[in-house]
Tab-separated table of C-alpha atoms and ligand atoms in Angstrom:
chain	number	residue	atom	x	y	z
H	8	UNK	CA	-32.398	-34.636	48.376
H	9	UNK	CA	-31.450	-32.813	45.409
H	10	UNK	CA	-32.339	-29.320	44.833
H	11	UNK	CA	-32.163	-27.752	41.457
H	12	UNK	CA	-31.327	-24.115	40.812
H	13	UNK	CA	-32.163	-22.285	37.618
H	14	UNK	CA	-29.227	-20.023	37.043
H	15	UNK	CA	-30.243	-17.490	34.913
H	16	UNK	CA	-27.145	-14.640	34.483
H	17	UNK	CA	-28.732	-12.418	31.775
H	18	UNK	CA	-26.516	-9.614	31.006
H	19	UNK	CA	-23.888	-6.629	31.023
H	20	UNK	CA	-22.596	-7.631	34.636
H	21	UNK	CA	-24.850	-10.570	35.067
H	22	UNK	CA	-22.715	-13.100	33.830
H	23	UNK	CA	-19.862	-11.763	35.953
H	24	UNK	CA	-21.823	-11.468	39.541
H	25	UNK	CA	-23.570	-14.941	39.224
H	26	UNK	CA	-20.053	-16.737	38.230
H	27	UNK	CA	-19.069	-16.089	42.114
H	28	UNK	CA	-22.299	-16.364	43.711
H	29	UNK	CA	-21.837	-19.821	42.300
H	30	UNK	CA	-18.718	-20.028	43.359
H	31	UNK	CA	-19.526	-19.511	47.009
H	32	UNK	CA	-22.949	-22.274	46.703
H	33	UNK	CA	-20.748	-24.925	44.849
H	34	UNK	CA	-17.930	-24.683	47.645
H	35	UNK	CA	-20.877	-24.791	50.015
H	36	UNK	CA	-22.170	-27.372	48.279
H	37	UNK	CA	-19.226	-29.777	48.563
H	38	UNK	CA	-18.592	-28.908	52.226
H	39	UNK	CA	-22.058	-29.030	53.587
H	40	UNK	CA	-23.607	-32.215	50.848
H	41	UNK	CA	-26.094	-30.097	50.341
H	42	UNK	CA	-27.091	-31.537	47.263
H	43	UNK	CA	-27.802	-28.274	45.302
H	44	UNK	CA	-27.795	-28.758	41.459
H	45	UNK	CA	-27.271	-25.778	38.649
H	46	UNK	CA	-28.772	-25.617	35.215
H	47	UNK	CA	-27.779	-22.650	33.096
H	48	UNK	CA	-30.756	-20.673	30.825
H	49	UNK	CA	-31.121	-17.766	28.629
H	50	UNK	CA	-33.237	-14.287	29.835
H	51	UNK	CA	-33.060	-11.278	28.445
H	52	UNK	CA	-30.550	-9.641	25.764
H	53	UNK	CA	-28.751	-12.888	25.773
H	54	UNK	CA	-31.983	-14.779	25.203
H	55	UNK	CA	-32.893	-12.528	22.323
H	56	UNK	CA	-29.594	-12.619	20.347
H	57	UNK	CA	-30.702	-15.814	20.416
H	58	UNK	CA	-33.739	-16.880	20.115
H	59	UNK	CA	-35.470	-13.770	19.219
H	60	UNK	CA	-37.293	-13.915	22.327
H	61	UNK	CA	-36.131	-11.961	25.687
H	62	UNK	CA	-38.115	-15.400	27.994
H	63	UNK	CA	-37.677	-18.424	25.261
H	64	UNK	CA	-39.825	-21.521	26.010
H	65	UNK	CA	-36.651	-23.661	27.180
H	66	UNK	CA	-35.511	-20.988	29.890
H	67	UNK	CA	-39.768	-21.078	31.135
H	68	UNK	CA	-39.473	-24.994	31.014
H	69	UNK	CA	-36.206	-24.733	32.850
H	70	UNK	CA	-37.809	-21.918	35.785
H	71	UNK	CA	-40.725	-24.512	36.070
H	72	UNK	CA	-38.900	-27.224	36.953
H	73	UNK	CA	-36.289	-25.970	38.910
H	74	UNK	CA	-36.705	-25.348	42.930
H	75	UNK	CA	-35.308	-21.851	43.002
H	76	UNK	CA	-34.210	-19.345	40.578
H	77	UNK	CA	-31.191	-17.126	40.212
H	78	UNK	CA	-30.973	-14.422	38.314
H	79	UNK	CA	-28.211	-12.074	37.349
H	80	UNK	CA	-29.622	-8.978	35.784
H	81	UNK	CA	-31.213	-7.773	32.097
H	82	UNK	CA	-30.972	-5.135	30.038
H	83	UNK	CA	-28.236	-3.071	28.017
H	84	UNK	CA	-28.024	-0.275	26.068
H	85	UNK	CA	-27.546	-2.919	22.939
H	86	UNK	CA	-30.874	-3.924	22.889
H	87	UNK	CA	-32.771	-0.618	23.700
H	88	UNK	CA	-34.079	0.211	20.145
H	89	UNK	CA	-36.175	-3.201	20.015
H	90	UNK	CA	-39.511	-3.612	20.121
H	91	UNK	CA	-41.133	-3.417	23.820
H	92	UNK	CA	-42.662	-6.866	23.720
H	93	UNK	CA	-39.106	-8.193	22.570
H	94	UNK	CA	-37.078	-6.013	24.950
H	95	UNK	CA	-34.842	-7.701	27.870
H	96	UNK	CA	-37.497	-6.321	30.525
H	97	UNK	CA	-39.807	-7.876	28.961
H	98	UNK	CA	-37.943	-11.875	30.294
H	99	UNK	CA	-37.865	-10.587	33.872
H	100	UNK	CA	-41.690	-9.413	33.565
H	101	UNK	CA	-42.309	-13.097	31.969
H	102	UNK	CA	-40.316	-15.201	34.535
H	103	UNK	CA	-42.012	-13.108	37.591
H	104	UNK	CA	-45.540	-14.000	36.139
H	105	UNK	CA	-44.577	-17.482	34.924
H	106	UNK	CA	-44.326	-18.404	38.425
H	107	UNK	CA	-46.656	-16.244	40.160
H	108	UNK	CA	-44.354	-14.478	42.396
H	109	UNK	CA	-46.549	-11.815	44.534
H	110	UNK	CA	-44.474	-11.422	47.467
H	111	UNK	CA	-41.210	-9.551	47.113
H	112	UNK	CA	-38.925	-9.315	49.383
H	113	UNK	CA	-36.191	-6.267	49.264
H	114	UNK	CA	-33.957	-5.993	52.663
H	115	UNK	CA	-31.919	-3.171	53.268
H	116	UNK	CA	-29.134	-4.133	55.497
H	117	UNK	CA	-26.472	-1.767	56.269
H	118	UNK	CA	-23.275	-3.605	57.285
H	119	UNK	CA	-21.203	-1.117	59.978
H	120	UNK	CA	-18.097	-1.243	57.791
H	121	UNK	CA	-20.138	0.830	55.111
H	122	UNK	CA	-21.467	3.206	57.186
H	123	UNK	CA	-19.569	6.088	55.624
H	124	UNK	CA	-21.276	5.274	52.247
H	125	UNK	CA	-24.718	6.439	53.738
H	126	UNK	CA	-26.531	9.711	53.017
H	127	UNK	CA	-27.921	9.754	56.756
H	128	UNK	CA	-25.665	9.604	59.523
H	129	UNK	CA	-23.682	6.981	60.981
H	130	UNK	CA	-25.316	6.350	63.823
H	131	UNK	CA	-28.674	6.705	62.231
H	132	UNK	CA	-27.825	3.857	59.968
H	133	UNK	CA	-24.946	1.641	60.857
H	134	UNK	CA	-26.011	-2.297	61.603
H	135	UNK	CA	-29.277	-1.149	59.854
H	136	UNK	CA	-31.548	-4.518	59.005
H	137	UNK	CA	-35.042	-4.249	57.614
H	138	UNK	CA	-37.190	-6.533	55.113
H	139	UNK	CA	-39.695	-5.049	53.240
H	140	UNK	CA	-41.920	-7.301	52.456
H	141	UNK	CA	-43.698	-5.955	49.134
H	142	UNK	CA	-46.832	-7.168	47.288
H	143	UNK	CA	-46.244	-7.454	43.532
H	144	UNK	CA	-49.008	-8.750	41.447
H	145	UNK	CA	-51.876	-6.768	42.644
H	146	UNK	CA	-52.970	-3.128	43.326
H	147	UNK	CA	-53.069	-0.001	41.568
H	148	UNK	CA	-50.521	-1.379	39.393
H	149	UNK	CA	-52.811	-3.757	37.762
H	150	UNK	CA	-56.603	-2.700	39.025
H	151	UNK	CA	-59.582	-2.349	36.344
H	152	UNK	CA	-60.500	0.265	34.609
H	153	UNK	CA	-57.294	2.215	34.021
H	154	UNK	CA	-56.664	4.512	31.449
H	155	UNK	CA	-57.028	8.100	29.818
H	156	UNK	CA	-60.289	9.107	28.700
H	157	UNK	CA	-62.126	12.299	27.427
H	158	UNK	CA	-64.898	14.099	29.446
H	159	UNK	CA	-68.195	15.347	28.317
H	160	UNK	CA	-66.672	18.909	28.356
H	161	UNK	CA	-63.295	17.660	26.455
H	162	UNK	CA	-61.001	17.667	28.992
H	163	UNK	CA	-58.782	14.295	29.490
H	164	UNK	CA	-58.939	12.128	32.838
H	165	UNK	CA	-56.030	9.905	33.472
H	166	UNK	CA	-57.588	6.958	36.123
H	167	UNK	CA	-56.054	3.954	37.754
H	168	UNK	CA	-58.418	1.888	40.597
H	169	UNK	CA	-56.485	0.439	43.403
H	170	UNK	CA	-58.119	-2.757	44.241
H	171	UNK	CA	-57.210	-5.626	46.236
H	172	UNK	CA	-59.371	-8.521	47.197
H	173	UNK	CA	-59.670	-10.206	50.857
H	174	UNK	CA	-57.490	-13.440	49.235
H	175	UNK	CA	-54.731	-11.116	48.373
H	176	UNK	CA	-54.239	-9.482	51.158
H	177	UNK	CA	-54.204	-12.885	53.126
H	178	UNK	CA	-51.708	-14.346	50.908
H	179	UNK	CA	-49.192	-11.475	51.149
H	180	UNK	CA	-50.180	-11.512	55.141
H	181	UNK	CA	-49.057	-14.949	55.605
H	182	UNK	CA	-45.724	-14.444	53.555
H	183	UNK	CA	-44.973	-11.352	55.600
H	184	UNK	CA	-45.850	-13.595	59.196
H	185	UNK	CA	-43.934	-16.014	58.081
H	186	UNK	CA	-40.968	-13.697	56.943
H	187	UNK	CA	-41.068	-12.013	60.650
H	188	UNK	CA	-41.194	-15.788	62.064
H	189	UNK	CA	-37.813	-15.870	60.923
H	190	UNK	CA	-36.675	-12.676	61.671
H	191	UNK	CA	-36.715	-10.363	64.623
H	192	UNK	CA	-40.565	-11.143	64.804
H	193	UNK	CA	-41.972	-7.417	64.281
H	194	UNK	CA	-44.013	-6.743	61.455
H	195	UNK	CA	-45.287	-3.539	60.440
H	196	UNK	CA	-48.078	-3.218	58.569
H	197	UNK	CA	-48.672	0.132	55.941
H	198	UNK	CA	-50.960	1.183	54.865
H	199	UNK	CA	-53.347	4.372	54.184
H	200	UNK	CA	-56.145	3.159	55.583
H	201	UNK	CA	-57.687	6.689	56.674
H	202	UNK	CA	-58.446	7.781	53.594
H	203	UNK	CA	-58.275	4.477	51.076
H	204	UNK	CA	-61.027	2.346	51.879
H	205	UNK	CA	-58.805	-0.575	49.840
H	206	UNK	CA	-56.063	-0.499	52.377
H	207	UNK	CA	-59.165	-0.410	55.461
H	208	UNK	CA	-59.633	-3.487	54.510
H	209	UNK	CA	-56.081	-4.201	54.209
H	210	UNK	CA	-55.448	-3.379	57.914
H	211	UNK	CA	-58.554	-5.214	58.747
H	212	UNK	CA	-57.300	-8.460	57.078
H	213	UNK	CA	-53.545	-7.936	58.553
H	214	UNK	CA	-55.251	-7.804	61.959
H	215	UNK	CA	-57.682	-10.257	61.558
H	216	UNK	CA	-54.874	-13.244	60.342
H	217	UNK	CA	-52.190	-11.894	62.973
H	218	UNK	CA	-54.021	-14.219	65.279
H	219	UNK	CA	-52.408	-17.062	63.671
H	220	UNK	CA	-48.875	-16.007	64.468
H	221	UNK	CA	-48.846	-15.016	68.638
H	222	UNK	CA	-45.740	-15.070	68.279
H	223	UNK	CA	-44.986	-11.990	66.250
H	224	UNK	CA	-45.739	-8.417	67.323
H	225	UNK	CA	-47.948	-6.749	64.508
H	226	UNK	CA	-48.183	-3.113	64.373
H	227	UNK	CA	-49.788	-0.220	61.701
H	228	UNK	CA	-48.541	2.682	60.056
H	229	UNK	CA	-49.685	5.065	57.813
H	230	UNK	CA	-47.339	5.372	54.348
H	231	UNK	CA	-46.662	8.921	55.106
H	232	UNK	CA	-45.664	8.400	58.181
H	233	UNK	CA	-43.680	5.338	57.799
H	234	UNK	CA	-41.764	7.024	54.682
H	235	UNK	CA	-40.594	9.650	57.404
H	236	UNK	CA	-39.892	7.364	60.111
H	237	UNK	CA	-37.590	5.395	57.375
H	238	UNK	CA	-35.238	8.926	57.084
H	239	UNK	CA	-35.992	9.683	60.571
H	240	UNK	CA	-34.770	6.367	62.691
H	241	UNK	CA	-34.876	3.486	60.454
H	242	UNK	CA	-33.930	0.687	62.828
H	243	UNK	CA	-36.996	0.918	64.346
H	244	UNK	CA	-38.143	-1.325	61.669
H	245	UNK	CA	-38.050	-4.943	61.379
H	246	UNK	CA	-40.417	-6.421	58.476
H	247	UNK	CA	-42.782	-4.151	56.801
H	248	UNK	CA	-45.700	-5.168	54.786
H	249	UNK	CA	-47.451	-3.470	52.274
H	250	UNK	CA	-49.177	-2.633	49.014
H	251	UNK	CA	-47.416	-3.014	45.395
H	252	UNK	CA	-47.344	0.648	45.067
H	253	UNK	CA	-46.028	2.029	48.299
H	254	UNK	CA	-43.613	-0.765	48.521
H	255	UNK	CA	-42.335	0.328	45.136
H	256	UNK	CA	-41.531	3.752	46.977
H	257	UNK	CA	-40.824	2.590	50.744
H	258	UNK	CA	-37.998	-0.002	49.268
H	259	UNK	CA	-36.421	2.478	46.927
H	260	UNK	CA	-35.813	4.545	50.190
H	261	UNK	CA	-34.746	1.937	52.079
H	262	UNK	CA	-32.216	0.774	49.888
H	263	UNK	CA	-30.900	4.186	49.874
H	264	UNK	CA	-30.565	4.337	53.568
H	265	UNK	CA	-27.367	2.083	52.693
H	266	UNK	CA	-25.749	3.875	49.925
H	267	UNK	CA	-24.508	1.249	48.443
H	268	UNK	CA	-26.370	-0.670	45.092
H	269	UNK	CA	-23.915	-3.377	44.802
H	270	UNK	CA	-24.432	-4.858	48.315
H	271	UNK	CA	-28.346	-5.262	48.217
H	272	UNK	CA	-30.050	-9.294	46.962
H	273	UNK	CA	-34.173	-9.491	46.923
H	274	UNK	CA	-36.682	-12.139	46.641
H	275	UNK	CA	-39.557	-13.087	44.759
H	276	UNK	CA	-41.592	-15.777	45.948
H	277	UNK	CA	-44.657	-17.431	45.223
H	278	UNK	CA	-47.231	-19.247	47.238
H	279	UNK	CA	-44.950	-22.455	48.324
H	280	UNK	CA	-41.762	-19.772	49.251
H	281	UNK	CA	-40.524	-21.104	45.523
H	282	UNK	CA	-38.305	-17.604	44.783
H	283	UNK	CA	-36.575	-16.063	41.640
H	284	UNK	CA	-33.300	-14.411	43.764
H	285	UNK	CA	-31.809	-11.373	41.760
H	286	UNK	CA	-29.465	-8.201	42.927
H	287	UNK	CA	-31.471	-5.215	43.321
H	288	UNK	CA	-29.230	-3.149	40.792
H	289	UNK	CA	-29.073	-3.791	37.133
H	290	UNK	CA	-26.890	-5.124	34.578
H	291	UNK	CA	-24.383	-1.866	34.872
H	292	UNK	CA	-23.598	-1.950	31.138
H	293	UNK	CA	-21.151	1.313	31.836
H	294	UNK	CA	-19.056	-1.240	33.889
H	295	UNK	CA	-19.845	-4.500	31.959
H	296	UNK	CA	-16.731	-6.895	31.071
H	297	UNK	CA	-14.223	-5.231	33.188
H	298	UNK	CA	-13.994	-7.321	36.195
H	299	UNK	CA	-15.160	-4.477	38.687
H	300	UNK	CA	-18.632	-4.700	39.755
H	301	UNK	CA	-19.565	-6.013	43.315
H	302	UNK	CA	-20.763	-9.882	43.394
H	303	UNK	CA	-21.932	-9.450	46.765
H	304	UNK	CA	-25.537	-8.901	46.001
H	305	UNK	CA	-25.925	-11.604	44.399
H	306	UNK	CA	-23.912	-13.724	46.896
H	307	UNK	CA	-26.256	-12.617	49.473
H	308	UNK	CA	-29.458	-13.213	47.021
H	309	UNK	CA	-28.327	-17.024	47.268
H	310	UNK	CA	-28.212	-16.558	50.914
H	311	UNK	CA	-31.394	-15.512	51.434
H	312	UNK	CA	-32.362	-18.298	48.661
H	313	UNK	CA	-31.112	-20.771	50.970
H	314	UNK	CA	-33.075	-19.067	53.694
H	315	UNK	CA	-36.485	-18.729	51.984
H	316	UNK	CA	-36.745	-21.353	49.809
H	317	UNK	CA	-34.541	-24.174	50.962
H	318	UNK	CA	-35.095	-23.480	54.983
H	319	UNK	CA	-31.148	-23.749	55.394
H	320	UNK	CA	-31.214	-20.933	58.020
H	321	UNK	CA	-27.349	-22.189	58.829
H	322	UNK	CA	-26.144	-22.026	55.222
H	323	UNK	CA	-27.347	-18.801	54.978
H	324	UNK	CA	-26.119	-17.042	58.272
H	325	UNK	CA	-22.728	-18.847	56.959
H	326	UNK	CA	-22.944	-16.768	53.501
H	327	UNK	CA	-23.692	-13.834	55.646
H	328	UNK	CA	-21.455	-13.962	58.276
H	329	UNK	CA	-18.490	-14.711	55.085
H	330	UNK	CA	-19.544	-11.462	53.627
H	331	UNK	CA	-18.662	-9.687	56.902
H	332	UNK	CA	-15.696	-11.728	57.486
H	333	UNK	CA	-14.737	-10.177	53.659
H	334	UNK	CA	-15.845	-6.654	54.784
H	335	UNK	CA	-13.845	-7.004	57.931
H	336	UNK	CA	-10.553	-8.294	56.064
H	337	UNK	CA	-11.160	-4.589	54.041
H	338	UNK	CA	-11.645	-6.131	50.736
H	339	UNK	CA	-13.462	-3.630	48.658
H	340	UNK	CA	-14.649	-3.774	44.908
H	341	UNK	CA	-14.296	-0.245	43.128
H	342	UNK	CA	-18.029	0.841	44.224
H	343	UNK	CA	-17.401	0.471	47.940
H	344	UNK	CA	-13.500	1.563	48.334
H	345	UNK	CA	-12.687	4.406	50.346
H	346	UNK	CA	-9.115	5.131	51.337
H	347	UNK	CA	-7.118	2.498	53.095
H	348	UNK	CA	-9.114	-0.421	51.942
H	349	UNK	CA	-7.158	-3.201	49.213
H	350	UNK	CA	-9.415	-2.432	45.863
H	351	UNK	CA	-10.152	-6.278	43.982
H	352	UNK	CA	-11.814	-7.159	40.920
H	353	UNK	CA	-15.184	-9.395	40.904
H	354	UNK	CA	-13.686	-12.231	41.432
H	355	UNK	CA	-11.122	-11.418	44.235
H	356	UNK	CA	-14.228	-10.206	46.003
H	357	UNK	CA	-16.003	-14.222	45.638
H	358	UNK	CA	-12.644	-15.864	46.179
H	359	UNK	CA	-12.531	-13.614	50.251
H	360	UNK	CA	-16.168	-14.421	50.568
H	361	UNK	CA	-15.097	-18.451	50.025
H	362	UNK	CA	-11.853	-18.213	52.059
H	363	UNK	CA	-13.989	-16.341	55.001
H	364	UNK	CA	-16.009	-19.528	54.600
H	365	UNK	CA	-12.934	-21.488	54.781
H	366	UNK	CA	-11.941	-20.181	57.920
H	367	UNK	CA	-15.340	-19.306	59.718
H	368	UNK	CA	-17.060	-21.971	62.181
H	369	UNK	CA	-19.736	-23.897	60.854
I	416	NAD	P1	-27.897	-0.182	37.174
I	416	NAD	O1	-28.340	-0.663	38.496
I	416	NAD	O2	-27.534	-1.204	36.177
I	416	NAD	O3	-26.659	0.813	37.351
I	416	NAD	C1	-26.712	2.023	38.094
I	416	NAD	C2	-25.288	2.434	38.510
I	416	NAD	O4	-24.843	1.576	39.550
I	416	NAD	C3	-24.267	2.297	37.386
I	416	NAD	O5	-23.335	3.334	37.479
I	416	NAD	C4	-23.594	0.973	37.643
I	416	NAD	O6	-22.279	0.881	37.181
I	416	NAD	C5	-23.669	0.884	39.171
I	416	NAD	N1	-23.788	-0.523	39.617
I	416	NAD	C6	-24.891	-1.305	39.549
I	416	NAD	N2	-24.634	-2.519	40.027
I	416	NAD	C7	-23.346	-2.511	40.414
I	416	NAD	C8	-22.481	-3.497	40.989
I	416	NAD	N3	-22.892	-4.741	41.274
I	416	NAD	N4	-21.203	-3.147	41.245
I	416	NAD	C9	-20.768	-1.920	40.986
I	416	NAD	N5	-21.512	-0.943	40.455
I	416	NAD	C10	-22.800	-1.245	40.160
I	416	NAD	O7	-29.092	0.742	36.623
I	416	NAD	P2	-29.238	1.480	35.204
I	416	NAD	O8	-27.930	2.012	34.742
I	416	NAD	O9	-30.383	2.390	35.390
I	416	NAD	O10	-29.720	0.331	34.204
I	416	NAD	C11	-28.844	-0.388	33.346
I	416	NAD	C12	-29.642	-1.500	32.675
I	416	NAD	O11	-30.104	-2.426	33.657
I	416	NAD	C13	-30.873	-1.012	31.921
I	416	NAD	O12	-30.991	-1.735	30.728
I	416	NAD	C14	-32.016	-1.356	32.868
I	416	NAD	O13	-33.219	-1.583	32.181
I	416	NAD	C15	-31.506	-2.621	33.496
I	416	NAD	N6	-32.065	-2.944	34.816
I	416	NAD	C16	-32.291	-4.258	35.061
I	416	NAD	C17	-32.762	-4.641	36.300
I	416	NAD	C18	-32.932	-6.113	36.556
I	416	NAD	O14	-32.453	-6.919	35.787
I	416	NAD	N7	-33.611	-6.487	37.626
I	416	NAD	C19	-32.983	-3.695	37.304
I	416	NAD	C20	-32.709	-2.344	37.030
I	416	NAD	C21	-32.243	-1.982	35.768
């Protein structure tokens, strides 16, 4: 069956990183038949140089119809004096509504041979592997009424209303059970649910629909607590679920934990686990062009789009276990070398990720 990829690069870096994440799914591709086909689109700065718009109509035709969606990164400092409804952001706002993706996925995965790059210690942080599991369409984010309005007696009051109906919180539930499914089958629910009566319900609902997967181990946390424990001892944690807002803030820790932006892919999927894959960093315009920023984000965005979407568990424990392999063989890209290690450009670092494939078991 053939499986259609929107590749969407964007731009500063984004170009360069998706060339060898493509790199690594074509030569997977041809080795494995697995019948993956790429279509190229416009997002962001790119898009509006030209088109004038930062999501044109063929890149949302092209999103629609594809299975899966990778995405390099927006944004540059080219563009930055445009309009705000014209701006790159703007295409990666579109695309993430376009196809209603509420469920985002960020892991933060610490591989041993980066240890050193860490803030925390070592040993607090080496072989570190969590998912958080993040809703993205809903809460405070997006509740009615919101605003800033002036009091009888004059005075300003900013508001926001965090709201989240019984649906929601189901939908999000399922994706996180089903994310834990194929994980290490923990999932840890946060939440603030002694003093937000929103997130009570939350809890309730997370409870209530954990029934449906015995086989995964469901447990609570409050936010403050779980930010701590994520400092504290992080690989307690397996998959975390929560709201939009707190998963804003618990991932942006997380990611942290690694010290290292150019090694870390999300998710964003919708309903049917159709997913836009991007890098968590951005388009790195102070590095743009020169052949040094780290492809392995996106690399492992297409693994965990071959996990997610395409149910190719194999494919993508073979991306993963490459990566190592490259990590192990001390190939480094500028961001990641310490002393000792062989520096290589962007594409050095995709061309050891294929020949780890080359020579790792199937
Ligand atoms: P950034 O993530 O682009 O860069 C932060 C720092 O990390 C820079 O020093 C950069 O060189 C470095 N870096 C990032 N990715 C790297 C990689 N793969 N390899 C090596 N080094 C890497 O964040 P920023 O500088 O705040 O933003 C730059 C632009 O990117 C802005 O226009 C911003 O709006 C946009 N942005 C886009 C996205 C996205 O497309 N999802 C996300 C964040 C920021």
């Amino acid at each position: 069956m053939t499986q259609k990829i929107a590749v969407l690069p964007g731009d500063g870096i984004g170009p360069e990183i998706v060339t060898e994440a493509i790199k690594v799914l074509e030569y997977l591709n041809a080795d494995m038949n697995l019948g993956l086909e790429f279509e190229h689109g416009l997002i962001g700065g790119a898009a509006y140089d030209a088109t004038k718009l930062p999501f044109p109509d063929a890149t949302i035709d092209l999103v629609k119809q594809a299975d899966a969606v990778l995405l390099g990164a927006v944004g540059g400092y080219k563009w930055e004096s445009l309009d705000i409804a014209v701006r790159p952001e703007k295409g990666l706002l579109g695309l993430r509504s376009e196809l209603q993706l509420f469920s985002n996925l960020r892991p933060a995965i610490l591989y041993p041979q980066l240890a050193g790059a860490s803030t925390l210690k070592p040993e607090v942080v080496a072989g570190l592997d969590i998912m958080i599991v993040r809703e993205l369409t809903g809460g405070i984010y997006f509740g009615q009424p919101r605003g800033v309005r002036v009091l009888e007696n004059g005075e300003k009051q900013g508001y926001n209303t965090l709201v989240y109906s019984e649906s929601e919180i189901r939908r999000i539930g399922h994706s996180a059970f089903k994310i834990a499914q194929k994980r290490n089958k923990r999932l840890c629910s946060v939440d603030k649910a002694n003093v937000l009566e929103c997130t009570e319900l939350w809890r309730e609902i997370m409870t209530e629909i954990s029934t449906e997967y015995p086989d995964v181990e469901l447990s609570h946390m409050y936010v403050d607590n779980a930010s701590m424990q994520l400092v504290r001892a992080p690989k307690q944690f397996d998959t975390m679920v929560t709201t939009n807002m707190f998963g804003d803030i618990l991932s942006d820790t997380a990611s942290m934990l690694t010290g290292s932006i150019g090694m870390l892919p999300s998710a964003s999927l919708d309903v049917d686990g159709k997913g836009m894959y991007e890098p968590i960093h951005g388009s790195a315009p102070d590095i743009a062009g020169q052949g040094i920023a780290n492809p392995l984000a996106t690399i492992l965005s297409a693994a965990m789009m071959m996990r997610y979407t395409f149910n190719q568990a194999s494919v993508a424990d073979r991306i993963e276990q490459a990566v190592n392999m490259a990590l192990d063989a001390n190939v480094r890209t500028t961001d990641i070398y310490s002393e000792g290690m062989q520096k290589v450009s962007t594409s050095e670092m995709g061309d050891a990720v294929v020949s780890a494939l080359q020579s790792g078991e199937k």
